[in-house]
PDB file of C-alpha atoms in Angstrom:
ATOM      1  CA  ALA J 217     -45.140  93.495 -76.102  1.00 53.00           C
ATOM      2  CA  ARG J 218     -44.444  96.069 -73.358  1.00 56.00           C
ATOM      3  CA  GLU J 219     -47.630  95.035 -71.471  1.00 57.00           C
ATOM      4  CA  ALA J 220     -46.621  91.364 -71.661  1.00 53.00           C
ATOM      5  CA  LYS J 221     -43.160  92.142 -70.276  1.00 49.00           C
ATOM      6  CA  GLN J 222     -44.671  94.187 -67.432  1.00 54.00           C
ATOM      7  CA  ARG J 223     -47.078  91.361 -66.532  1.00 54.00           C
ATOM      8  CA  ARG J 224     -44.206  88.876 -66.581  1.00 52.00           C
ATOM      9  CA  HIS J 225     -42.161  91.124 -64.295  1.00 52.00           C
ATOM     10  CA  VAL J 226     -45.068  91.472 -61.829  1.00 47.00           C
ATOM     11  CA  ASP J 227     -45.621  87.685 -61.765  1.00 53.00           C
ATOM     12  CA  CYS J 228     -41.904  87.054 -60.994  1.00 51.00           C
ATOM     13  CA  ALA J 229     -41.987  89.634 -58.194  1.00 51.00           C
ATOM     14  CA  MET J 230     -45.092  88.015 -56.647  1.00 51.00           C
ATOM     15  CA  ALA J 231     -43.506  84.558 -56.871  1.00 48.00           C
ATOM     16  CA  SER J 232     -40.324  85.756 -55.121  1.00 50.00           C
ATOM     17  CA  LYS J 233     -42.389  87.322 -52.318  1.00 48.00           C
ATOM     18  CA  VAL J 234     -44.304  84.089 -51.758  1.00 41.00           C
ATOM     19  CA  ALA J 235     -41.040  82.097 -51.669  1.00 45.00           C
ATOM     20  CA  ASP J 236     -39.489  84.512 -49.158  1.00 48.00           C
ATOM     21  CA  LYS J 237     -42.580  84.248 -46.969  1.00 45.00           C
ATOM     22  CA  GLY J 238     -42.433  80.448 -47.049  1.00 45.00           C
ATOM     23  CA  ASN J 239     -38.736  80.442 -46.078  1.00 44.00           C
ATOM     24  CA  SER J 240     -39.320  82.831 -43.191  1.00 45.00           C
ATOM     25  CA  THR J 241     -42.168  80.689 -41.735  1.00 43.00           C
ATOM     26  CA  GLY J 242     -40.070  77.543 -41.319  1.00 43.00           C
ATOM     27  CA  SER J 243     -38.128  76.631 -44.445  1.00 43.00           C
ATOM     28  CA  GLY J 244     -41.139  75.864 -46.616  1.00 42.00           C
ATOM     29  CA  LYS J 245     -43.066  73.828 -43.983  1.00 42.00           C
ATOM     30  CA  ASP J 246     -46.833  73.921 -43.924  1.00 42.00           C
ATOM     31  CA  VAL J 247     -48.038  76.722 -41.668  1.00 37.00           C
ATOM     32  CA  SER J 248     -51.306  74.917 -40.966  1.00 38.00           C
ATOM     33  CA  ALA J 249     -49.328  72.076 -39.317  1.00 39.00           C
ATOM     34  CA  MET J 250     -47.779  74.474 -36.803  1.00 40.00           C
ATOM     35  CA  THR J 251     -49.070  74.635 -33.259  1.00 38.00           C
ATOM     36  CA  PRO J 252     -49.599  77.976 -31.450  1.00 42.00           C
ATOM     37  CA  ALA J 253     -46.324  77.415 -29.624  1.00 39.00           C
ATOM     38  CA  GLY J 254     -44.516  77.258 -32.979  1.00 36.00           C
ATOM     39  CA  GLN J 255     -43.853  73.502 -32.853  1.00 39.00           C
ATOM     40  CA  ILE J 256     -44.881  71.033 -35.534  1.00 35.00           C
ATOM     41  CA  ALA J 257     -47.930  69.018 -34.522  1.00 34.00           C
ATOM     42  CA  PRO J 258     -47.202  65.250 -34.281  1.00 35.00           C
ATOM     43  CA  SER J 259     -48.766  63.313 -37.135  1.00 38.00           C
ATOM     44  CA  LEU J 260     -50.939  60.295 -36.347  1.00 39.00           C
ATOM     45  CA  PRO J 261     -49.589  56.865 -37.360  1.00 46.00           C
ATOM     46  CA  SER J 262     -50.914  55.765 -40.723  1.00 55.00           C
ATOM     47  CA  SER J 263     -53.332  52.838 -40.832  1.00 57.00           C
ATOM     48  CA  HIS J 264     -51.356  51.485 -43.807  1.00 60.00           C
ATOM     49  CA  ALA J 265     -47.994  51.355 -41.988  1.00 63.00           C
ATOM     50  CA  PRO J 266     -46.766  48.740 -39.464  1.00 60.00           C
ATOM     51  CA  SER J 267     -46.729  49.831 -35.849  1.00 61.00           C
ATOM     52  CA  LEU J 268     -45.161  48.470 -32.651  1.00 60.00           C
ATOM     53  CA  ALA J 269     -48.047  49.833 -30.583  1.00 60.00           C
ATOM     54  CA  GLY J 270     -50.089  47.078 -28.962  1.00 60.00           C
ATOM     55  CA  SER J 271     -47.304  44.501 -28.727  1.00 79.00           C
ATOM     56  CA  VAL J 272     -46.951  45.194 -24.971  1.00 85.00           C
ATOM     57  CA  ILE J 273     -50.023  45.227 -22.711  1.00 84.00           C
ATOM     58  CA  GLU J 274     -50.182  46.632 -19.187  1.00 84.00           C
ATOM     59  CA  ALA J 275     -52.443  44.475 -17.000  1.00 82.00           C
ATOM     60  CA  ALA J 276     -53.600  45.036 -13.431  1.00 81.00           C
ATOM     61  CA  ASP J 277     -52.313  42.400 -10.999  1.00 77.00           C
ATOM     62  CA  GLY J 278     -55.384  42.553  -8.744  1.00 73.00           C
ATOM     63  CA  LEU J 279     -53.311  43.877  -5.826  1.00 76.00           C
ATOM     64  CA  GLY J 280     -52.978  47.489  -6.868  1.00 78.00           C
ATOM     65  CA  GLY J 281     -49.993  47.072  -9.204  1.00 81.00           C
ATOM     66  CA  THR J 282     -49.463  46.355 -12.887  1.00 86.00           C
ATOM     67  CA  ILE J 283     -47.667  43.691 -14.939  1.00 89.00           C
ATOM     68  CA  LEU J 284     -46.428  43.960 -18.508  1.00 91.00           C
ATOM     69  CA  ILE J 285     -47.550  41.265 -20.947  1.00 92.00           C
ATOM     70  CA  ARG J 286     -45.506  41.012 -24.130  1.00 92.00           C
ATOM     71  CA  ILE J 287     -47.339  39.574 -27.149  1.00 93.00           C
ATOM     72  CA  GLN J 288     -45.113  37.051 -28.931  1.00 92.00           C
ATOM     73  CA  ASN J 289     -47.392  35.759 -31.674  1.00 93.00           C
ATOM     74  CA  MET J 290     -50.868  36.306 -33.048  1.00 94.00           C
ATOM     75  CA  SER J 291     -52.746  33.919 -35.350  1.00 94.00           C
ATOM     76  CA  SER J 292     -55.705  35.046 -37.429  1.00 95.00           C
ATOM     77  CA  THR J 293     -57.845  33.755 -40.292  1.00 94.00           C
ATOM     78  CA  ALA J 294     -59.530  35.310 -43.316  1.00 93.00           C
ATOM     79  CA  ASN J 295     -61.704  34.132 -46.196  1.00 92.00           C
ATOM     80  CA  LEU J 296     -61.073  35.685 -49.610  1.00 91.00           C
ATOM     81  CA  GLY J 297     -64.289  34.163 -50.969  1.00 88.00           C
ATOM     82  CA  VAL J 298     -62.850  33.007 -54.294  1.00 90.00           C
ATOM     83  CA  ARG J 299     -61.218  29.824 -55.623  1.00 92.00           C
ATOM     84  CA  LEU J 300     -57.488  30.208 -56.168  1.00 91.00           C
ATOM     85  CA  ASP J 301     -54.942  28.671 -58.524  1.00 90.00           C
ATOM     86  CA  LEU J 302     -52.081  28.098 -56.091  1.00 91.00           C
ATOM     87  CA  LYS J 303     -49.590  27.198 -58.804  1.00 91.00           C
ATOM     88  CA  GLN J 304     -50.217  30.490 -60.584  1.00 91.00           C
ATOM     89  CA  ILE J 305     -49.814  32.430 -57.325  1.00 92.00           C
ATOM     90  CA  ALA J 306     -46.539  30.653 -56.503  1.00 91.00           C
ATOM     91  CA  LEU J 307     -45.113  31.342 -59.965  1.00 91.00           C
ATOM     92  CA  ARG J 308     -46.015  35.032 -60.073  1.00 90.00           C
ATOM     93  CA  CYS J 309     -45.323  36.112 -56.465  1.00 89.00           C
ATOM     94  CA  ARG J 310     -42.101  36.598 -54.543  1.00 88.00           C
ATOM     95  CA  ASN J 311     -41.235  35.062 -51.166  1.00 89.00           C
ATOM     96  CA  THR J 312     -43.568  32.104 -51.705  1.00 92.00           C
ATOM     97  CA  GLU J 313     -43.261  28.359 -51.250  1.00 93.00           C
ATOM     98  CA  PHE J 314     -45.542  25.725 -52.759  1.00 92.00           C
ATOM     99  CA  ASN J 315     -44.979  21.989 -52.570  1.00 92.00           C
ATOM    100  CA  PRO J 316     -48.352  20.227 -52.980  1.00 90.00           C
ATOM    101  CA  ARG J 317     -46.828  16.870 -52.056  1.00 92.00           C
ATOM    102  CA  ARG J 318     -45.899  18.138 -48.603  1.00 93.00           C
ATOM    103  CA  PHE J 319     -48.588  20.726 -47.855  1.00 92.00           C
ATOM    104  CA  ALA J 320     -51.620  21.800 -49.869  1.00 91.00           C
ATOM    105  CA  ALA J 321     -51.179  25.537 -49.390  1.00 93.00           C
ATOM    106  CA  VAL J 322     -48.972  28.376 -50.595  1.00 94.00           C
ATOM    107  CA  ILE J 323     -46.656  29.776 -47.902  1.00 95.00           C
ATOM    108  CA  MET J 324     -46.255  33.511 -48.477  1.00 94.00           C
ATOM    109  CA  ARG J 325     -44.138  35.868 -46.375  1.00 94.00           C
ATOM    110  CA  LEU J 326     -44.110  39.632 -45.832  1.00 93.00           C
ATOM    111  CA  ARG J 327     -41.282  41.826 -44.537  1.00 90.00           C
ATOM    112  CA  GLU J 328     -43.366  44.801 -43.365  1.00 87.00           C
ATOM    113  CA  PRO J 329     -45.160  43.854 -41.219  1.00 88.00           C
ATOM    114  CA  ARG J 330     -43.266  40.642 -40.562  1.00 92.00           C
ATOM    115  CA  ALA J 331     -45.910  37.970 -41.206  1.00 94.00           C
ATOM    116  CA  THR J 332     -46.470  34.581 -42.836  1.00 95.00           C
ATOM    117  CA  ALA J 333     -49.655  33.421 -44.568  1.00 94.00           C
ATOM    118  CA  LEU J 334     -50.943  29.983 -45.512  1.00 95.00           C
ATOM    119  CA  ILE J 335     -53.163  30.440 -48.558  1.00 94.00           C
ATOM    120  CA  PHE J 336     -55.419  27.524 -49.552  1.00 94.00           C
ATOM    121  CA  ALA J 337     -57.132  26.832 -52.876  1.00 93.00           C
ATOM    122  CA  SER J 338     -60.546  27.347 -51.275  1.00 92.00           C
ATOM    123  CA  GLY J 339     -59.694  30.992 -50.573  1.00 92.00           C
ATOM    124  CA  LYS J 340     -59.141  30.469 -46.838  1.00 93.00           C
ATOM    125  CA  MET J 341     -56.042  32.121 -45.376  1.00 94.00           C
ATOM    126  CA  CYS J 342     -54.172  31.851 -42.073  1.00 95.00           C
ATOM    127  CA  VAL J 343     -51.934  34.756 -41.013  1.00 94.00           C
ATOM    128  CA  THR J 344     -49.357  34.269 -38.257  1.00 94.00           C
ATOM    129  CA  GLY J 345     -46.182  35.849 -36.936  1.00 93.00           C
ATOM    130  CA  THR J 346     -47.540  39.303 -36.079  1.00 92.00           C
ATOM    131  CA  LYS J 347     -47.467  40.833 -32.594  1.00 90.00           C
ATOM    132  CA  SER J 348     -50.461  43.184 -32.619  1.00 89.00           C
ATOM    133  CA  THR J 349     -53.999  43.312 -33.971  1.00 90.00           C
ATOM    134  CA  HIS J 350     -53.107  46.300 -36.127  1.00 90.00           C
ATOM    135  CA  ASN J 351     -50.229  44.483 -37.842  1.00 91.00           C
ATOM    136  CA  SER J 352     -52.285  41.313 -38.254  1.00 92.00           C
ATOM    137  CA  THR J 353     -55.109  43.223 -39.959  1.00 91.00           C
ATOM    138  CA  LEU J 354     -52.615  45.094 -42.150  1.00 92.00           C
ATOM    139  CA  ALA J 355     -50.882  41.839 -43.169  1.00 93.00           C
ATOM    140  CA  ALA J 356     -54.212  40.233 -44.136  1.00 92.00           C
ATOM    141  CA  LYS J 357     -55.058  43.251 -46.314  1.00 92.00           C
ATOM    142  CA  LYS J 358     -51.656  43.108 -48.010  1.00 93.00           C
ATOM    143  CA  PHE J 359     -51.968  39.376 -48.735  1.00 93.00           C
ATOM    144  CA  ALA J 360     -55.447  39.942 -50.206  1.00 91.00           C
ATOM    145  CA  TYR J 361     -54.065  42.769 -52.376  1.00 92.00           C
ATOM    146  CA  ILE J 362     -51.238  40.534 -53.668  1.00 92.00           C
ATOM    147  CA  VAL J 363     -53.717  37.807 -54.592  1.00 91.00           C
ATOM    148  CA  GLU J 364     -55.884  40.403 -56.338  1.00 91.00           C
ATOM    149  CA  ARG J 365     -52.900  41.625 -58.397  1.00 91.00           C
ATOM    150  CA  VAL J 366     -52.316  38.060 -59.594  1.00 88.00           C
ATOM    151  CA  GLY J 367     -55.852  37.995 -61.008  1.00 87.00           C
ATOM    152  CA  PHE J 368     -58.138  36.594 -58.307  1.00 87.00           C
ATOM    153  CA  LYS J 369     -60.385  39.362 -56.989  1.00 89.00           C
ATOM    154  CA  PRO J 370     -61.388  38.661 -53.367  1.00 86.00           C
ATOM    155  CA  GLN J 371     -64.727  39.592 -51.868  1.00 85.00           C
ATOM    156  CA  THR J 372     -65.143  42.980 -50.184  1.00 84.00           C
ATOM    157  CA  TYR J 373     -65.520  41.509 -46.681  1.00 87.00           C
ATOM    158  CA  ILE J 374     -62.770  38.941 -46.078  1.00 86.00           C
ATOM    159  CA  ASP J 375     -64.130  37.821 -42.656  1.00 88.00           C
ATOM    160  CA  PHE J 376     -60.964  38.592 -40.669  1.00 92.00           C
ATOM    161  CA  LYS J 377     -60.815  37.058 -37.157  1.00 92.00           C
ATOM    162  CA  VAL J 378     -58.098  36.731 -34.540  1.00 93.00           C
ATOM    163  CA  GLN J 379     -58.014  33.110 -33.396  1.00 94.00           C
ATOM    164  CA  ASN J 380     -55.151  32.956 -30.886  1.00 94.00           C
ATOM    165  CA  ILE J 381     -52.820  35.322 -29.042  1.00 94.00           C
ATOM    166  CA  VAL J 382     -49.670  34.147 -27.245  1.00 94.00           C
ATOM    167  CA  GLY J 383     -48.168  36.393 -24.578  1.00 94.00           C
ATOM    168  CA  THR J 384     -45.406  36.131 -21.980  1.00 94.00           C
ATOM    169  CA  ALA J 385     -44.855  37.782 -18.616  1.00 93.00           C
ATOM    170  CA  ASP J 386     -42.326  37.709 -15.787  1.00 92.00           C
ATOM    171  CA  LEU J 387     -43.716  37.730 -12.244  1.00 90.00           C
ATOM    172  CA  GLY J 388     -40.345  38.503 -10.678  1.00 88.00           C
ATOM    173  CA  PHE J 389     -40.447  35.755  -8.015  1.00 90.00           C
ATOM    174  CA  PRO J 390     -40.195  31.919  -8.007  1.00 92.00           C
ATOM    175  CA  ILE J 391     -43.312  29.778  -7.534  1.00 93.00           C
ATOM    176  CA  ARG J 392     -43.976  26.543  -5.651  1.00 92.00           C
ATOM    177  CA  LEU J 393     -45.493  24.477  -8.442  1.00 93.00           C
ATOM    178  CA  GLU J 394     -46.076  21.379  -6.266  1.00 91.00           C
ATOM    179  CA  GLY J 395     -48.169  23.344  -3.788  1.00 92.00           C
ATOM    180  CA  LEU J 396     -50.097  25.071  -6.574  1.00 92.00           C
ATOM    181  CA  VAL J 397     -51.049  21.846  -8.352  1.00 91.00           C
ATOM    182  CA  TYR J 398     -52.047  20.248  -5.004  1.00 92.00           C
ATOM    183  CA  ALA J 399     -54.362  23.123  -4.080  1.00 92.00           C
ATOM    184  CA  HIS J 400     -55.800  23.593  -7.603  1.00 91.00           C
ATOM    185  CA  ALA J 401     -55.866  20.027  -8.901  1.00 89.00           C
ATOM    186  CA  ARG J 402     -59.141  20.715 -10.737  1.00 91.00           C
ATOM    187  CA  HIS J 403     -57.594  23.310 -13.056  1.00 91.00           C
ATOM    188  CA  ALA J 404     -53.861  22.497 -12.955  1.00 93.00           C
ATOM    189  CA  SER J 405     -51.676  19.624 -14.101  1.00 93.00           C
ATOM    190  CA  TYR J 406     -47.962  19.215 -13.435  1.00 94.00           C
ATOM    191  CA  GLU J 407     -45.767  16.369 -14.702  1.00 93.00           C
ATOM    192  CA  PRO J 408     -42.120  17.444 -14.254  1.00 91.00           C
ATOM    193  CA  GLU J 409     -40.883  14.219 -15.884  1.00 93.00           C
ATOM    194  CA  LEU J 410     -42.654  15.167 -19.120  1.00 94.00           C
ATOM    195  CA  PHE J 411     -42.682  18.977 -19.094  1.00 93.00           C
ATOM    196  CA  PRO J 412     -41.055  21.398 -16.640  1.00 92.00           C
ATOM    197  CA  GLY J 413     -44.005  23.805 -16.570  1.00 93.00           C
ATOM    198  CA  LEU J 414     -47.342  23.668 -14.784  1.00 94.00           C
ATOM    199  CA  ILE J 415     -50.395  23.829 -17.068  1.00 95.00           C
ATOM    200  CA  TYR J 416     -53.230  25.888 -15.594  1.00 95.00           C
ATOM    201  CA  ARG J 417     -56.527  26.087 -17.501  1.00 94.00           C
ATOM    202  CA  LEU J 418     -58.730  29.062 -16.684  1.00 92.00           C
ATOM    203  CA  ILE J 419     -62.447  28.739 -17.454  1.00 90.00           C
ATOM    204  CA  THR J 420     -63.401  32.394 -17.891  1.00 87.00           C
ATOM    205  CA  PRO J 421     -61.786  33.767 -19.931  1.00 89.00           C
ATOM    206  CA  ARG J 422     -60.851  30.539 -21.712  1.00 92.00           C
ATOM    207  CA  VAL J 423     -57.083  30.842 -21.445  1.00 94.00           C
ATOM    208  CA  VAL J 424     -54.234  28.394 -20.727  1.00 95.00           C
ATOM    209  CA  PHE J 425     -51.208  29.310 -18.590  1.00 95.00           C
ATOM    210  CA  LEU J 426     -47.798  27.659 -18.698  1.00 96.00           C
ATOM    211  CA  ILE J 427     -46.233  28.490 -15.335  1.00 95.00           C
ATOM    212  CA  PHE J 428     -42.552  27.821 -14.637  1.00 95.00           C
ATOM    213  CA  VAL J 429     -40.769  27.669 -11.300  1.00 93.00           C
ATOM    214  CA  SER J 430     -38.668  30.724 -12.191  1.00 92.00           C
ATOM    215  CA  GLY J 431     -41.766  32.939 -12.300  1.00 92.00           C
ATOM    216  CA  LYS J 432     -41.926  33.167 -16.090  1.00 94.00           C
ATOM    217  CA  ILE J 433     -45.367  32.440 -17.551  1.00 94.00           C
ATOM    218  CA  VAL J 434     -46.780  31.903 -21.045  1.00 95.00           C
ATOM    219  CA  ILE J 435     -50.414  32.786 -21.779  1.00 94.00           C
ATOM    220  CA  THR J 436     -52.108  31.234 -24.804  1.00 94.00           C
ATOM    221  CA  GLY J 437     -55.611  30.664 -26.114  1.00 93.00           C
ATOM    222  CA  ALA J 438     -56.804  34.274 -25.821  1.00 92.00           C
ATOM    223  CA  LYS J 439     -58.662  35.880 -28.709  1.00 91.00           C
ATOM    224  CA  THR J 440     -58.373  39.507 -27.567  1.00 90.00           C
ATOM    225  CA  GLU J 441     -55.862  41.578 -25.619  1.00 89.00           C
ATOM    226  CA  MET J 442     -58.559  42.106 -22.983  1.00 91.00           C
ATOM    227  CA  ASP J 443     -58.689  38.348 -22.365  1.00 91.00           C
ATOM    228  CA  LEU J 444     -54.935  38.321 -21.722  1.00 91.00           C
ATOM    229  CA  SER J 445     -55.005  41.105 -19.134  1.00 91.00           C
ATOM    230  CA  GLU J 446     -58.198  39.839 -17.457  1.00 92.00           C
ATOM    231  CA  ALA J 447     -56.851  36.287 -17.127  1.00 92.00           C
ATOM    232  CA  LEU J 448     -53.576  37.412 -15.556  1.00 91.00           C
ATOM    233  CA  SER J 449     -55.422  39.744 -13.175  1.00 91.00           C
ATOM    234  CA  LYS J 450     -57.497  36.781 -11.958  1.00 91.00           C
ATOM    235  CA  LEU J 451     -54.594  34.357 -11.483  1.00 92.00           C
ATOM    236  CA  TYR J 452     -51.937  36.708 -10.095  1.00 92.00           C
ATOM    237  CA  PRO J 453     -53.194  36.722  -6.430  1.00 90.00           C
ATOM    238  CA  THR J 454     -53.097  32.906  -6.468  1.00 91.00           C
ATOM    239  CA  LEU J 455     -49.532  32.911  -7.768  1.00 92.00           C
ATOM    240  CA  VAL J 456     -48.489  35.370  -5.054  1.00 91.00           C
ATOM    241  CA  GLU J 457     -49.962  32.991  -2.473  1.00 91.00           C
ATOM    242  CA  PHE J 458     -47.632  30.202  -3.666  1.00 91.00           C
ATOM    243  CA  ARG J 459     -44.465  32.244  -4.113  1.00 88.00           C
ATOM    244  CA  LYS J 460     -41.325  30.723  -2.642  1.00 84.00           C
ATOM    245  CA  ALA J 461     -40.310  32.210   0.678  1.00 79.00           C
ATOM    246  CA  ASN J 462     -36.940  30.473   1.160  1.00 68.00           C
ATOM    247  CA  VAL J 463     -34.822  29.833  -1.908  1.00 61.00           C
ATOM    248  CA  SER J 464     -32.072  27.244  -1.596  1.00 59.00           C
ATOM    249  CA  SER J 465     -28.542  28.352  -2.416  1.00 57.00           C
ATOM    250  CA  VAL J 466     -26.443  27.048  -5.290  1.00 55.00           C
ATOM    251  CA  PRO J 467     -24.264  24.050  -4.294  1.00 61.00           C
ATOM    252  CA  GLY J 468     -20.674  25.112  -3.620  1.00 57.00           C
ATOM    253  CA  LEU J 469     -21.605  28.730  -2.839  1.00 56.00           C
ATOM    254  CA  PRO J 470     -22.462  30.179   0.587  1.00 57.00           C
ATOM    255  CA  HIS J 471     -26.105  30.942   1.320  1.00 54.00           C
ATOM    256  CA  PRO J 472     -26.946  34.655   1.041  1.00 48.00           C
ATOM    257  CA  SER J 473     -27.959  34.872   4.699  1.00 48.00           C
ATOM    258  CA  THR J 474     -24.712  33.312   5.943  1.00 50.00           C
ATOM    259  CA  ALA J 475     -22.663  35.434   3.564  1.00 46.00           C
ATOM    260  CA  ALA J 476     -24.282  38.577   4.921  1.00 45.00           C
ATOM    261  CA  SER J 477     -23.605  37.592   8.554  1.00 47.00           C
ATOM    262  CA  GLY J 478     -19.958  36.771   7.746  1.00 48.00           C
ATOM    263  CA  THR J 479     -20.141  33.070   8.697  1.00 42.00           C
ATOM    264  CA  SER J 480     -19.146  30.471   6.143  1.00 40.00           C
ATOM    265  CA  SER J 481     -21.320  27.418   5.530  1.00 41.00           C
ATOM    266  CA  THR J 482     -19.711  24.033   6.309  1.00 39.00           C
ATOM    267  CA  GLY J 483     -20.530  20.624   4.960  1.00 43.00           C
ATOM    268  CA  GLY J 484     -22.403  19.696   8.147  1.00 42.00           C
ATOM    269  CA  THR J 485     -24.881  22.538   7.898  1.00 39.00           C
ATOM    270  CA  GLN J 486     -28.112  21.805   6.107  1.00 41.00           C
ATOM    271  CA  ARG J 487     -29.380  24.026   3.289  1.00 40.00           C
ATOM    272  CA  GLN J 488     -32.656  25.825   3.663  1.00 42.00           C
ATOM    273  CA  ILE J 489     -35.227  24.038   1.577  1.00 40.00           C
ATOM    274  CA  GLU J 490     -38.709  25.266   0.735  1.00 42.00           C
ATOM    275  CA  ASP J 491     -41.779  23.843   2.519  1.00 42.00           C
ATOM    276  CA  VAL J 492     -44.125  22.295   0.026  1.00 39.00           C
TER     277      VAL J 492
END
């Protein structure tokens, strides 16, 4: 009995020493995660967690500068490789919609990452609403896991592919759309009575631009982030060539040049209008 008490006393003393050592090295934090400078090493983002990285792309403008492209939507497809009972999935899963009279697919939504899937009875699936390849891949894996929990085991390789990426950018200057469509009639079309933007179709990479007079552009049709940046790098010098030099003033307000010189504009003076 004495030997057992002594052993117990030694074990308690050893445990208290270890606890004191852990408190003195950083309040119980792992010493192996400490850098030589005494700071905690930053942990890498988990592949199973949503991330905002990749939603903004920095593209070269072809003139020595850079432009930021913000990804607004990404559409991808996957094939689970198994026939599905859509009614069973809609009854057993949350955040789902299924109305076979209107649309022959289950509409399923995720919160993290924010995504929507169209799941068909053939096992095909369309994922949309994400803003990066990482989040799109993660959403497809989560949808496949949900379907597996219902009782339909998908194949190991779900054939995930990104089909379309939509991005936006702001050039920072207005553009003469009439001059651009006149000089590039082979690739551009502009019908202001039908749509206020100019549609420019690039051949390589196969991307479509929606260009507005304000300098805002929408890029669609790309399948990779590299296609987005490469397409904008090719078209940017052309857009700079057709930037507006003289911008007309707002009716009822003095022109910036006359306001700076201190002279007021009268009704007889003519506004500066761009040369098309």
